[in-house]
Amino acid sequence: MLVADYVLQRLGQWGVHRIYGYPGDGINAMLGALDRAEGDPELIQARHEEMAAFMATAHAKFTGGIGCAMATSGGGTIHLLNGLYDAKLDHQPVVAIIGQQKRIGLGSAFQQEIDPNSLYKDVASDFIQTCMVPGQARHLIDRACKVALTNRSVTAVIIPEDVGESEAVESPPREHGAVFSGVGWSQPRVIPPPEELRKAADILNSGNKVGMVVGQGAQTAADEVMEIAELLGAGVAKTSLGRVEPADDLPYVTGPIGLLGSTASDFVMSNCDTLLFVGTAFPYAEWLPEEGQARGVEINLDGRMIGVRYPMESHLVGDAGDTLRELIPMIERKTDRSWREQIEKQVDEWWRVLDDRAHDDADPLNPELVVHELSKRLPDRAILTTDAGSTANWWSRHLRMRRGMKASLAGNLATMGPGTPYAISGRFAFPDRPIIALIGDGVFQMNGMLELITIKRYWERFQSAPLVFCVFNNQDLNQVTWEQRAMAGDPKYPGSQWIPDVPYAEYAKLLGLRGIRCDSPADIGGAWDEALSSNVPCVLEVVVDPEIPPVPPHIMKMQLKHAAKAVAKGDPETLGIAEKGVKQKTHEFTESIKSHLPGGQR
């Protein structure tokens, strides 16, 4: 057994049965060992190391286990970085195994020799080590896995070529300096002290209008979140990483918060007198209560991040589920439900606004209608991914998530690229679950199209359940275009924003996938039916209107001023954005008026 064989065996003992990567001579020993491993662990060959790292991150997000990525020395090691940063910033346990030149050549400026310790000192700051002798392999893999799980972060082990090719040492010599580690780790039960729990309960009990913001850290505590929300009569807003739980069919769930958020969430944040943060570090202060408006309680497992988004009075450092279970018996059910009634009215109004917006005329197809029609057809247990861009707005707002679903995106890094590899990773982890990715044409051109070749590479593995890549074709890097207008006061600059038209559906057919193209509102429902019933992976290309604005829940004065300046400078889409933007906001006022009329007059 070589060191490379031993490393794979040890990773397997840690539950790593799938490694995402790309070959190179700097990891030849690992590739030979993977061949000898006969599929456990299995190498999934992505088209690019960055995509492999995204796939490893998605594996961690969707399964809760360790994601693993592998790359060769030099360029391959560099390519992993963006995907690994996605894992680091979204707090996912990912272990990177990377190659290095032979020890004898280090320091000689040898070909492909870089310094991964320096390069990775931020992304893998919690643990990065080089395996200098075979006897180290055991404790380096063990510590990499333990640290990744404990800190929910990225770790890296560097394996020089000659070390990987050396004879393995399963048990190091019993001498001074040797370390004898073992496989094993358990999730700790972390709860705050009783006096802080009592303090939190007193604050929550004294509030009349409680608003909650839940994130990724609360996704395994949905029952507890629902129970405390019911006791408090609270409205529950969700971050993008906390997209699924609690489900959107609950009348007090206000949906997304922030720039991509809902008017219902904005109402709760603007009017609450008590704020409860659970498992989130949502950073945008302009979408939270004004300082001094609300008393605050926060639950966060990471004590470094607690109380840094809003001035909280009670800081509950602990696991969301464990802490809520301790806190709930101290909470008094609020008998006055008028605040909850207001919230439910706002939620109902918001869903009607979305319906109205989705059916606005567009040229040729309203992107909101595309997601609106998907929402009606979401299969049970679906896994949904998306990418950075305007598509993320529709993904956040229009999809009515139900219990049992999974969903994610690059939350804190907000990078282009993960939508397609996330979906592919989801298919490997859950062969029987429907998977749907909503992707903009810019990011699909950047790297998504190439990853469809990965599906071709593993064709027989991708026909067990619906797998749909919905590509929004508007020939515009649309989110940045809107940000230019609203944040910089500049008109759309075609030199940077226009992208070429590509026949995405035809490209899919070229690879043996199903390709569907839709540019008509009358046909989009049928197009979704066809895509979701396909027994082979499908690209649904939707030709959408770039002038449909991702209107925020409320438009701030500075954004309005900048947008007006962009128009005044001669934006090439002035008439369209003015007409369609005003119409989008008008729906909010119309539905608000309707909601105050007796039922028969609506």
Coordinates of C-alpha atoms in Angstrom, one line a residue:
M1 CA 0.0 0.0 0.0
L2 CA 1.3 3.4 -1.0
V3 CA 0.7 6.6 0.9
A4 CA -1.8 7.6 -1.8
D5 CA -3.8 4.4 -1.1
Y6 CA -3.7 5.0 2.6
V7 CA -5.0 8.5 2.2
L8 CA -8.0 7.3 0.2
Q9 CA -8.7 4.5 2.7
R10 CA -8.6 7.0 5.6
L11 CA -10.9 9.4 3.9
G12 CA -13.3 6.6 3.3
Q13 CA -13.3 5.9 7.1
W14 CA -14.4 9.5 7.5
G15 CA -17.3 9.0 5.2
V16 CA -15.8 10.4 2.0
H17 CA -16.9 8.1 -0.8
R18 CA -16.8 10.7 -3.6
I19 CA -14.0 13.0 -4.5
Y20 CA -14.4 15.8 -7.1
G21 CA -11.4 16.7 -9.1
Y22 CA -9.3 16.8 -12.3
P23 CA -6.2 14.8 -13.1
G24 CA -2.6 16.1 -13.4
D25 CA 0.9 14.6 -13.0
G26 CA 1.3 16.2 -9.6
I27 CA -1.3 13.7 -8.3
N28 CA -0.4 10.7 -10.3
A29 CA 0.0 8.6 -7.2
M30 CA -3.5 9.6 -6.1
L31 CA -5.0 8.7 -9.5
G32 CA -3.4 5.3 -9.4
A33 CA -4.7 4.7 -6.0
L34 CA -8.2 5.8 -7.1
D35 CA -8.0 3.2 -9.8
R36 CA -7.1 0.6 -7.3
A37 CA -9.9 1.7 -4.9
E38 CA -12.4 0.4 -7.5
G39 CA -14.9 3.2 -6.9
D40 CA -14.7 3.7 -3.2
P41 CA -13.9 6.5 -3.0
E42 CA -14.9 7.4 -6.5
L43 CA -13.3 10.2 -8.5
I44 CA -15.9 12.5 -10.3
Q45 CA -14.0 14.2 -13.1
A46 CA -15.3 17.7 -13.5
R47 CA -14.3 19.9 -16.5
H48 CA -12.4 22.3 -14.3
E49 CA -11.0 22.3 -10.8
E50 CA -13.1 25.3 -9.8
M51 CA -16.2 23.3 -10.7
A52 CA -14.9 20.4 -8.7
A53 CA -14.6 22.6 -5.6
F54 CA -18.2 23.9 -6.1
M55 CA -19.4 20.3 -6.4
A56 CA -17.6 19.4 -3.1
T57 CA -19.2 22.4 -1.5
A58 CA -22.6 21.4 -2.7
H59 CA -22.1 17.9 -1.4
A60 CA -21.4 19.3 2.1
K61 CA -24.4 21.6 1.9
F62 CA -26.9 19.0 0.6
T63 CA -25.7 15.9 2.7
G64 CA -24.2 17.5 5.8
G65 CA -21.1 15.4 5.4
I66 CA -17.5 16.3 4.3
G67 CA -17.0 17.4 0.8
C68 CA -13.7 16.6 -0.9
A69 CA -11.9 18.1 -3.8
M70 CA -8.6 17.1 -5.4
A71 CA -6.3 19.0 -7.7
T72 CA -2.8 18.7 -9.2
S73 CA 0.1 21.0 -8.3
G74 CA 0.4 24.4 -9.7
G75 CA -2.5 25.5 -11.8
G76 CA -4.9 22.9 -10.6
T77 CA -4.3 24.0 -7.0
I78 CA -4.9 27.6 -8.0
H79 CA -8.1 26.7 -9.9
L80 CA -9.7 25.2 -6.8
L81 CA -9.7 28.5 -4.9
N82 CA -13.0 30.1 -5.9
G83 CA -15.0 27.0 -5.1
L84 CA -13.2 26.6 -1.8
Y85 CA -13.9 30.1 -0.9
D86 CA -17.6 29.4 -1.5
A87 CA -17.3 26.6 1.1
K88 CA -15.4 28.8 3.6
L89 CA -17.8 31.8 3.4
D90 CA -20.9 29.6 3.7
H91 CA -19.3 27.5 6.5
Q92 CA -19.2 24.1 4.9
P93 CA -16.8 21.3 5.8
V94 CA -14.6 20.6 2.7
V95 CA -11.2 18.9 2.6
A96 CA -8.9 19.7 -0.3
I97 CA -6.2 17.2 -1.3
I98 CA -3.6 18.9 -3.5
G99 CA -0.4 17.9 -5.2
Q100 CA 3.1 19.3 -4.9
Q101 CA 6.4 18.7 -6.6
K102 CA 8.9 16.2 -5.1
R103 CA 10.5 17.3 -1.9
I104 CA 14.0 17.3 -3.4
G105 CA 13.0 20.0 -5.9
L106 CA 11.2 22.3 -3.6
G107 CA 12.8 25.8 -3.5
S108 CA 14.4 25.3 -7.0
A109 CA 11.7 27.2 -8.9
F110 CA 10.8 23.9 -10.5
Q111 CA 8.0 23.7 -13.1
Q112 CA 4.6 24.0 -11.5
E113 CA 6.2 24.8 -8.1
I114 CA 4.0 27.2 -6.2
D115 CA 3.7 27.8 -2.4
P116 CA 0.3 26.4 -1.6
N117 CA 0.8 27.2 2.1
S118 CA 0.9 30.9 1.4
L119 CA -1.7 30.7 -1.3
Y120 CA -4.2 28.8 0.9
K121 CA -3.4 30.6 4.2
D122 CA -6.7 32.4 4.1
V123 CA -9.1 29.9 2.4
A124 CA -7.8 27.0 4.6
S125 CA -6.6 29.2 7.5
D126 CA -7.9 26.7 10.1
F127 CA -5.7 23.8 8.8
I128 CA -3.3 23.4 5.9
Q129 CA -0.3 21.1 6.2
T130 CA 2.2 19.3 4.0
C131 CA 2.7 15.6 4.3
M132 CA 6.5 15.5 4.5
V133 CA 6.9 11.8 5.5
P134 CA 4.6 8.8 5.2
G135 CA 4.0 8.5 8.9
Q136 CA 2.3 11.9 8.9
A137 CA -0.5 10.9 6.5
R138 CA -2.7 9.3 9.2
H139 CA -2.9 12.3 11.6
L140 CA -3.0 14.9 8.8
I141 CA -6.1 13.4 7.2
D142 CA -7.7 12.8 10.7
R143 CA -7.1 16.4 11.7
A144 CA -8.2 17.8 8.4
C145 CA -11.5 16.1 8.8
K146 CA -11.9 16.9 12.4
V147 CA -11.1 20.6 11.9
A148 CA -13.4 20.8 8.8
L149 CA -16.3 19.4 10.8
T150 CA -15.7 21.3 14.0
N151 CA -15.1 24.7 12.4
R152 CA -17.3 24.1 9.4
S153 CA -14.6 25.3 7.1
V154 CA -12.1 24.4 4.5
T155 CA -8.9 22.4 5.3
A156 CA -6.1 21.3 3.0
V157 CA -3.5 18.5 2.9
I158 CA -0.6 18.9 0.5
I159 CA 1.0 15.7 -0.8
P160 CA 4.3 15.9 -2.6
E161 CA 4.6 13.5 -5.5
D162 CA 7.3 11.3 -3.9
V163 CA 5.5 11.1 -0.6
G164 CA 2.3 9.9 -2.4
E165 CA 4.4 7.3 -4.2
S166 CA 6.1 6.1 -1.0
E167 CA 5.2 3.0 0.9
A168 CA 2.5 3.7 3.5
V169 CA 3.0 3.6 7.2
E170 CA -0.3 2.7 8.8
S171 CA 1.1 3.1 12.3
P172 CA 4.0 5.5 12.9
P173 CA 7.0 4.4 15.1
R174 CA 6.5 4.6 18.8
E175 CA 9.0 7.4 19.5
H176 CA 9.1 11.0 20.6
G177 CA 7.3 13.3 18.1
A178 CA 5.1 10.6 16.6
V179 CA 1.4 11.1 16.8
F180 CA -1.3 8.4 17.0
S181 CA -4.6 9.8 15.9
G182 CA -8.0 8.1 15.4
V183 CA -11.1 8.3 13.2
G184 CA -14.1 9.8 15.0
W185 CA -16.0 12.9 15.8
S186 CA -19.3 13.8 17.3
Q187 CA -21.6 16.9 17.0
P188 CA -21.4 18.7 20.3
R189 CA -24.5 19.9 22.1
V190 CA -23.9 23.7 22.5
I191 CA -26.4 25.7 24.6
P192 CA -26.1 29.1 26.4
P193 CA -26.1 29.4 30.2
P194 CA -29.5 29.5 32.0
E195 CA -29.2 33.1 32.9
E196 CA -28.8 34.2 29.3
L197 CA -31.7 32.0 28.2
R198 CA -33.8 33.6 30.9
K199 CA -32.8 37.1 29.8
A200 CA -33.7 36.2 26.2
A201 CA -37.1 34.9 27.2
D202 CA -37.9 38.0 29.2
I203 CA -37.1 40.2 26.2
L204 CA -39.2 38.0 23.8
N205 CA -42.1 37.8 26.3
S206 CA -42.2 41.6 26.7
G207 CA -42.4 42.3 23.0
N208 CA -45.6 43.0 21.2
K209 CA -44.4 42.7 17.6
V210 CA -41.8 40.1 17.1
G211 CA -39.9 39.7 13.8
M212 CA -37.6 36.7 13.1
V213 CA -34.8 36.3 10.6
V214 CA -33.7 32.7 10.1
G215 CA -30.7 31.5 8.1
Q216 CA -28.7 28.4 7.2
G217 CA -27.9 27.6 10.8
A218 CA -31.6 27.1 11.5
Q219 CA -32.3 24.7 8.7
T220 CA -32.1 21.6 10.9
A221 CA -34.3 23.3 13.6
A222 CA -37.4 24.0 11.5
D223 CA -39.8 22.4 14.0
E224 CA -38.4 24.5 16.8
V225 CA -38.4 27.7 14.7
M226 CA -42.1 27.0 13.9
E227 CA -43.0 26.4 17.5
I228 CA -41.4 29.6 18.8
A229 CA -42.8 31.6 15.9
E230 CA -46.3 30.3 16.8
L231 CA -45.8 31.2 20.5
L232 CA -44.6 34.7 19.8
G233 CA -47.0 35.3 17.0
A234 CA -44.0 36.3 14.9
G235 CA -43.3 36.8 11.3
V236 CA -40.4 34.8 9.9
A237 CA -38.2 36.1 7.2
K238 CA -35.6 33.9 5.5
T239 CA -32.1 34.6 4.2
S240 CA -31.0 33.1 0.8
L241 CA -29.1 30.3 2.5
G242 CA -32.1 29.7 4.8
R243 CA -34.4 29.5 1.8
V244 CA -36.2 26.2 2.5
E245 CA -37.2 26.1 6.2
P246 CA -39.7 27.0 7.5
A247 CA -41.7 26.2 4.4
D248 CA -43.3 29.0 2.3
D249 CA -46.8 27.6 2.6
L250 CA -47.0 28.8 6.2
P251 CA -49.1 32.0 6.4
Y252 CA -46.6 33.8 8.7
V253 CA -43.5 33.0 6.6
T254 CA -42.7 36.3 4.9
G255 CA -40.2 34.9 2.5
P256 CA -36.9 36.4 1.5
I257 CA -35.3 39.5 3.1
G258 CA -33.1 42.2 1.7
L259 CA -32.6 43.5 -1.8
L260 CA -34.0 40.1 -3.1
G261 CA -36.7 40.2 -0.5
S262 CA -40.4 40.6 -0.1
T263 CA -42.6 43.5 0.9
A264 CA -43.9 41.3 3.7
S265 CA -40.4 40.8 5.2
D266 CA -39.8 44.5 4.8
F267 CA -43.1 45.3 6.7
V268 CA -42.0 43.0 9.6
M269 CA -38.6 44.6 9.8
S270 CA -39.9 48.1 9.6
N271 CA -42.6 47.7 12.3
C272 CA -41.4 45.1 14.8
D273 CA -40.4 46.0 18.3
T274 CA -38.5 42.8 19.0
L275 CA -36.0 41.1 16.7
L276 CA -35.0 37.4 16.9
F277 CA -32.0 36.3 14.8
V278 CA -31.6 32.5 14.5
G279 CA -28.6 30.9 12.7
T280 CA -27.8 33.8 10.4
A281 CA -25.3 36.6 9.9
F282 CA -27.4 38.5 7.4
P283 CA -25.3 41.6 6.8
Y284 CA -27.5 44.3 5.3
A285 CA -28.4 46.8 8.0
E286 CA -30.7 48.8 5.7
W287 CA -33.1 45.9 5.6
L288 CA -33.2 45.4 9.4
P289 CA -35.0 47.5 12.0
E290 CA -33.5 50.9 12.7
E291 CA -31.1 51.0 15.6
G292 CA -33.1 51.5 18.8
Q293 CA -36.4 50.4 17.2
A294 CA -36.3 46.8 18.4
R295 CA -34.9 44.9 21.3
G296 CA -32.7 42.1 20.0
V297 CA -32.1 38.4 20.8
E298 CA -29.7 36.3 18.7
I299 CA -28.9 32.6 18.5
N300 CA -25.6 31.8 16.7
L301 CA -23.3 28.8 17.1
D302 CA -20.3 31.1 16.2
G303 CA -19.6 33.4 19.1
R304 CA -17.3 35.5 16.8
M305 CA -20.3 36.5 14.8
I306 CA -23.0 37.1 17.4
G307 CA -24.3 40.6 17.8
V308 CA -22.3 42.0 14.9
R309 CA -25.3 42.7 12.6
Y310 CA -27.7 44.4 15.0
P311 CA -27.1 45.6 18.6
M312 CA -28.6 42.7 20.5
E313 CA -29.5 42.6 24.2
S314 CA -29.2 38.9 24.6
H315 CA -26.5 36.8 22.9
L316 CA -27.2 33.1 22.9
V317 CA -24.1 31.3 21.7
G318 CA -25.3 27.8 20.8
D319 CA -26.8 25.5 18.3
A320 CA -30.1 26.7 16.9
G321 CA -32.1 23.5 17.7
D322 CA -30.6 22.8 21.1
T323 CA -30.9 26.5 22.2
L324 CA -34.5 26.8 21.0
R325 CA -35.5 23.6 22.8
E326 CA -34.1 25.2 26.0
L327 CA -35.8 28.5 25.3
I328 CA -39.3 27.5 24.3
P329 CA -40.5 26.3 27.7
M330 CA -39.8 29.9 29.0
I331 CA -41.8 31.6 26.3
E332 CA -45.4 32.7 27.0
R333 CA -47.9 32.4 24.2
K334 CA -49.0 35.8 23.1
T335 CA -52.8 36.1 23.4
D336 CA -53.0 39.3 21.3
R337 CA -52.7 38.0 17.7
S338 CA -53.3 41.3 16.0
W339 CA -49.6 41.5 15.0
R340 CA -49.7 38.0 13.5
E341 CA -52.9 38.9 11.6
Q342 CA -51.2 41.9 10.1
I343 CA -48.3 39.7 9.0
E344 CA -50.5 37.1 7.4
K345 CA -52.4 39.8 5.5
Q346 CA -49.0 41.2 4.2
V347 CA -47.9 37.7 3.2
D348 CA -51.1 37.1 1.3
E349 CA -50.8 40.4 -0.4
W350 CA -47.2 39.7 -1.4
W351 CA -48.1 36.4 -3.1
R352 CA -50.8 38.3 -5.1
V353 CA -48.3 41.0 -6.1
L354 CA -45.9 38.3 -7.4
D355 CA -48.8 36.8 -9.4
D356 CA -49.6 40.2 -10.9
R357 CA -45.9 40.9 -11.7
A358 CA -45.4 37.5 -13.3
H359 CA -48.3 38.2 -15.7
D360 CA -47.1 41.7 -16.9
D361 CA -46.4 41.9 -20.6
A362 CA -42.8 41.5 -21.6
D363 CA -40.7 41.1 -24.7
P364 CA -40.8 38.3 -25.4
L365 CA -41.1 36.5 -22.0
N366 CA -41.3 37.7 -18.5
P367 CA -38.6 36.0 -16.4
E368 CA -40.9 36.2 -13.3
L369 CA -43.5 34.2 -15.2
V370 CA -40.9 31.5 -15.9
V371 CA -40.3 30.9 -12.2
H372 CA -43.9 31.5 -11.2
E373 CA -45.0 28.6 -13.5
L374 CA -42.3 26.4 -12.2
S375 CA -43.4 27.1 -8.6
K376 CA -46.8 25.6 -9.4
R377 CA -45.1 22.4 -10.6
L378 CA -42.4 21.9 -8.1
P379 CA -42.0 18.1 -7.5
D380 CA -41.9 16.8 -4.0
R381 CA -38.3 16.5 -2.5
A382 CA -36.9 18.7 -5.3
I383 CA -33.4 20.2 -5.0
L384 CA -33.1 23.7 -6.4
T385 CA -30.0 25.7 -7.2
T386 CA -29.3 29.1 -8.7
D387 CA -26.5 31.4 -9.5
A388 CA -25.4 35.0 -9.0
G389 CA -27.4 37.4 -11.2
S390 CA -30.9 38.7 -11.7
T391 CA -32.2 35.1 -11.8
A392 CA -31.4 34.8 -8.1
N393 CA -34.2 37.4 -7.5
W394 CA -36.8 35.3 -9.1
W395 CA -35.5 32.1 -7.4
S396 CA -35.7 33.9 -4.0
R397 CA -39.1 35.4 -4.5
H398 CA -41.4 33.2 -6.7
L399 CA -40.6 29.7 -5.6
R400 CA -42.9 28.4 -2.9
M401 CA -40.7 25.9 -1.1
R402 CA -42.3 23.0 0.7
R403 CA -41.0 20.8 3.5
G404 CA -38.6 18.1 2.3
M405 CA -37.0 20.2 -0.4
K406 CA -33.4 21.4 -0.5
A407 CA -32.0 24.6 -2.0
S408 CA -28.8 26.5 -2.1
L409 CA -26.6 29.1 -3.9
A410 CA -23.3 30.8 -3.2
G411 CA -24.6 32.9 -0.4
N412 CA -21.8 34.9 1.1
L413 CA -19.3 34.7 -1.8
A414 CA -22.1 35.5 -4.3
T415 CA -19.9 34.3 -7.0
M416 CA -20.8 33.4 -10.5
G417 CA -20.6 29.7 -11.3
P418 CA -22.1 27.3 -8.7
G419 CA -25.6 26.8 -10.1
T420 CA -24.7 24.0 -12.6
P421 CA -22.1 22.2 -10.5
Y422 CA -24.3 22.3 -7.5
A423 CA -27.0 20.6 -9.5
I424 CA -24.6 17.9 -10.8
S425 CA -23.3 17.3 -7.3
G426 CA -26.9 17.0 -6.1
R427 CA -27.6 14.3 -8.6
F428 CA -24.6 12.2 -7.5
A429 CA -25.6 12.5 -3.9
F430 CA -29.4 12.0 -4.5
P431 CA -29.9 9.9 -7.7
D432 CA -33.7 9.7 -7.1
R433 CA -34.6 13.3 -6.4
P434 CA -35.7 15.9 -9.0
I435 CA -33.1 18.7 -9.4
I436 CA -33.7 22.1 -11.0
A437 CA -31.1 24.8 -11.6
L438 CA -32.1 28.4 -12.6
I439 CA -29.1 30.0 -14.4
G440 CA -28.5 33.2 -16.2
D441 CA -27.0 33.1 -19.7
G442 CA -23.9 35.0 -18.6
V443 CA -22.8 32.4 -16.0
F444 CA -23.9 29.5 -18.2
Q445 CA -21.5 30.8 -20.9
M446 CA -18.8 31.3 -18.2
N447 CA -18.7 27.7 -17.1
G448 CA -22.1 26.0 -17.1
M449 CA -22.1 24.9 -20.7
L450 CA -18.8 23.0 -20.1
E451 CA -20.2 21.1 -17.1
L452 CA -22.9 19.7 -19.3
I453 CA -20.1 17.6 -20.7
T454 CA -19.7 16.1 -17.2
I455 CA -23.2 14.9 -17.5
K456 CA -22.3 13.3 -20.9
R457 CA -19.2 11.7 -19.2
Y458 CA -21.5 10.1 -16.6
W459 CA -24.5 9.7 -18.8
E460 CA -25.9 6.5 -17.3
R461 CA -26.0 8.1 -13.8
F462 CA -28.2 11.0 -14.9
Q463 CA -31.4 9.4 -16.1
S464 CA -33.0 8.4 -12.8
A465 CA -35.0 11.5 -12.0
P466 CA -35.7 14.9 -13.6
L467 CA -32.6 17.1 -14.0
V468 CA -33.4 20.5 -15.5
F469 CA -31.1 23.5 -16.3
C470 CA -33.3 26.5 -17.0
V471 CA -31.2 29.1 -18.8
F472 CA -32.5 32.7 -18.9
N473 CA -31.4 34.0 -22.3
N474 CA -31.5 37.8 -22.3
Q475 CA -28.1 38.6 -23.8
D476 CA -27.4 40.8 -20.8
L477 CA -25.3 40.6 -17.6
N478 CA -28.5 41.7 -16.1
Q479 CA -27.9 42.1 -12.4
V480 CA -24.8 44.2 -13.0
T481 CA -26.7 46.3 -15.5
W482 CA -29.3 47.1 -12.9
E483 CA -26.6 47.7 -10.3
Q484 CA -24.9 50.2 -12.6
R485 CA -28.2 52.2 -12.8
A486 CA -29.2 52.0 -9.2
M487 CA -25.9 52.2 -7.4
A488 CA -23.6 54.1 -9.8
G489 CA -26.1 56.3 -11.7
D490 CA -24.7 55.1 -15.0
P491 CA -26.6 53.9 -18.0
K492 CA -26.3 50.4 -19.3
Y493 CA -22.9 50.0 -21.0
P494 CA -23.3 47.5 -23.9
G495 CA -19.5 47.2 -24.1
S496 CA -19.5 45.3 -20.9
Q497 CA -23.0 44.1 -20.5
W498 CA -24.0 42.6 -23.8
I499 CA -23.2 39.0 -24.4
P500 CA -23.7 37.0 -27.6
D501 CA -26.8 34.9 -28.3
V502 CA -26.1 31.2 -28.0
P503 CA -28.5 28.4 -28.9
Y504 CA -28.4 26.7 -25.5
A505 CA -31.2 24.2 -26.3
E506 CA -29.4 23.2 -29.5
Y507 CA -26.1 22.8 -27.6
A508 CA -27.8 20.5 -25.2
K509 CA -29.1 18.4 -28.1
L510 CA -25.6 18.3 -29.5
L511 CA -24.5 16.5 -26.3
G512 CA -27.4 14.1 -26.4
L513 CA -29.4 15.9 -23.7
R514 CA -33.0 17.2 -24.3
G515 CA -33.2 20.8 -25.4
I516 CA -36.3 22.9 -25.2
R517 CA -36.6 26.6 -26.3
C518 CA -39.5 28.8 -25.1
D519 CA -40.1 32.5 -25.9
S520 CA -43.8 32.7 -25.4
P521 CA -45.9 33.2 -22.2
A522 CA -48.6 31.0 -23.6
D523 CA -46.1 28.1 -23.9
I524 CA -44.0 28.3 -20.8
G525 CA -46.3 26.1 -18.7
G526 CA -46.2 23.4 -21.3
A527 CA -42.4 23.8 -21.6
W528 CA -42.0 23.2 -17.9
D529 CA -44.2 20.1 -18.1
E530 CA -42.1 18.7 -20.9
A531 CA -38.8 19.4 -19.1
L532 CA -40.0 18.0 -15.7
S533 CA -41.3 14.8 -17.4
S534 CA -38.0 14.2 -19.3
N535 CA -36.2 11.0 -18.5
V536 CA -32.9 12.5 -19.7
P537 CA -31.2 15.7 -18.5
C538 CA -32.8 18.7 -20.0
V539 CA -31.8 22.3 -20.9
L540 CA -34.9 24.6 -20.9
E541 CA -33.8 27.8 -22.7
V542 CA -36.2 30.7 -22.0
V543 CA -35.8 33.9 -24.0
V544 CA -36.6 36.6 -21.4
D545 CA -36.9 40.4 -21.3
P546 CA -33.9 42.1 -19.8
E547 CA -36.0 45.2 -19.0
I548 CA -38.0 43.5 -16.2
P549 CA -36.5 45.2 -13.1
P550 CA -35.6 43.2 -10.0
V551 CA -37.5 45.8 -7.9
P552 CA -36.5 45.8 -4.2
P553 CA -39.2 45.8 -1.5
H554 CA -38.7 49.5 -1.1
I555 CA -36.7 51.8 -3.3
M556 CA -34.3 54.0 -1.3
K557 CA -33.8 57.6 -2.2
M558 CA -30.2 57.2 -3.3
Q559 CA -31.2 54.3 -5.6
L560 CA -34.0 56.3 -7.1
K561 CA -31.6 59.3 -7.6
H562 CA -29.0 57.1 -9.3
A563 CA -31.6 55.4 -11.6
A564 CA -32.9 58.8 -12.7
K565 CA -29.3 59.9 -13.4
A566 CA -28.7 56.8 -15.5
V567 CA -31.9 57.6 -17.5
A568 CA -30.9 61.2 -17.9
K569 CA -27.5 60.1 -19.3
G570 CA -29.3 58.2 -22.1
D571 CA -29.7 54.6 -21.1
P572 CA -30.5 52.6 -24.2
E573 CA -33.5 50.9 -22.5
T574 CA -34.9 54.1 -20.9
L575 CA -38.5 53.7 -22.1
G576 CA -38.8 50.0 -21.3
I577 CA -37.3 50.2 -17.8
A578 CA -39.5 53.3 -16.9
E579 CA -42.7 51.7 -18.1
K580 CA -42.0 48.2 -16.6
G581 CA -40.5 49.5 -13.4
V582 CA -43.4 51.7 -12.6
K583 CA -45.8 48.9 -13.4
Q584 CA -44.1 46.5 -11.0
K585 CA -44.3 48.9 -8.1
T586 CA -47.9 49.8 -9.0
H587 CA -49.0 46.2 -8.3
E588 CA -48.0 46.7 -4.6
F589 CA -50.2 49.7 -4.2
T590 CA -53.1 48.1 -6.1
E591 CA -53.0 44.9 -4.0
S592 CA -52.7 47.0 -0.8
I593 CA -55.9 48.9 -1.7
K594 CA -57.7 45.7 -2.6
S595 CA -56.7 44.1 0.7
H596 CA -58.6 46.9 2.5
L597 CA -61.8 46.4 0.6
P598 CA -64.6 44.0 1.6
G599 CA -64.3 40.6 -0.1
G600 CA -67.0 41.2 -2.6
Q601 CA -65.5 44.4 -3.9
R602 CA -62.0 43.1 -4.5

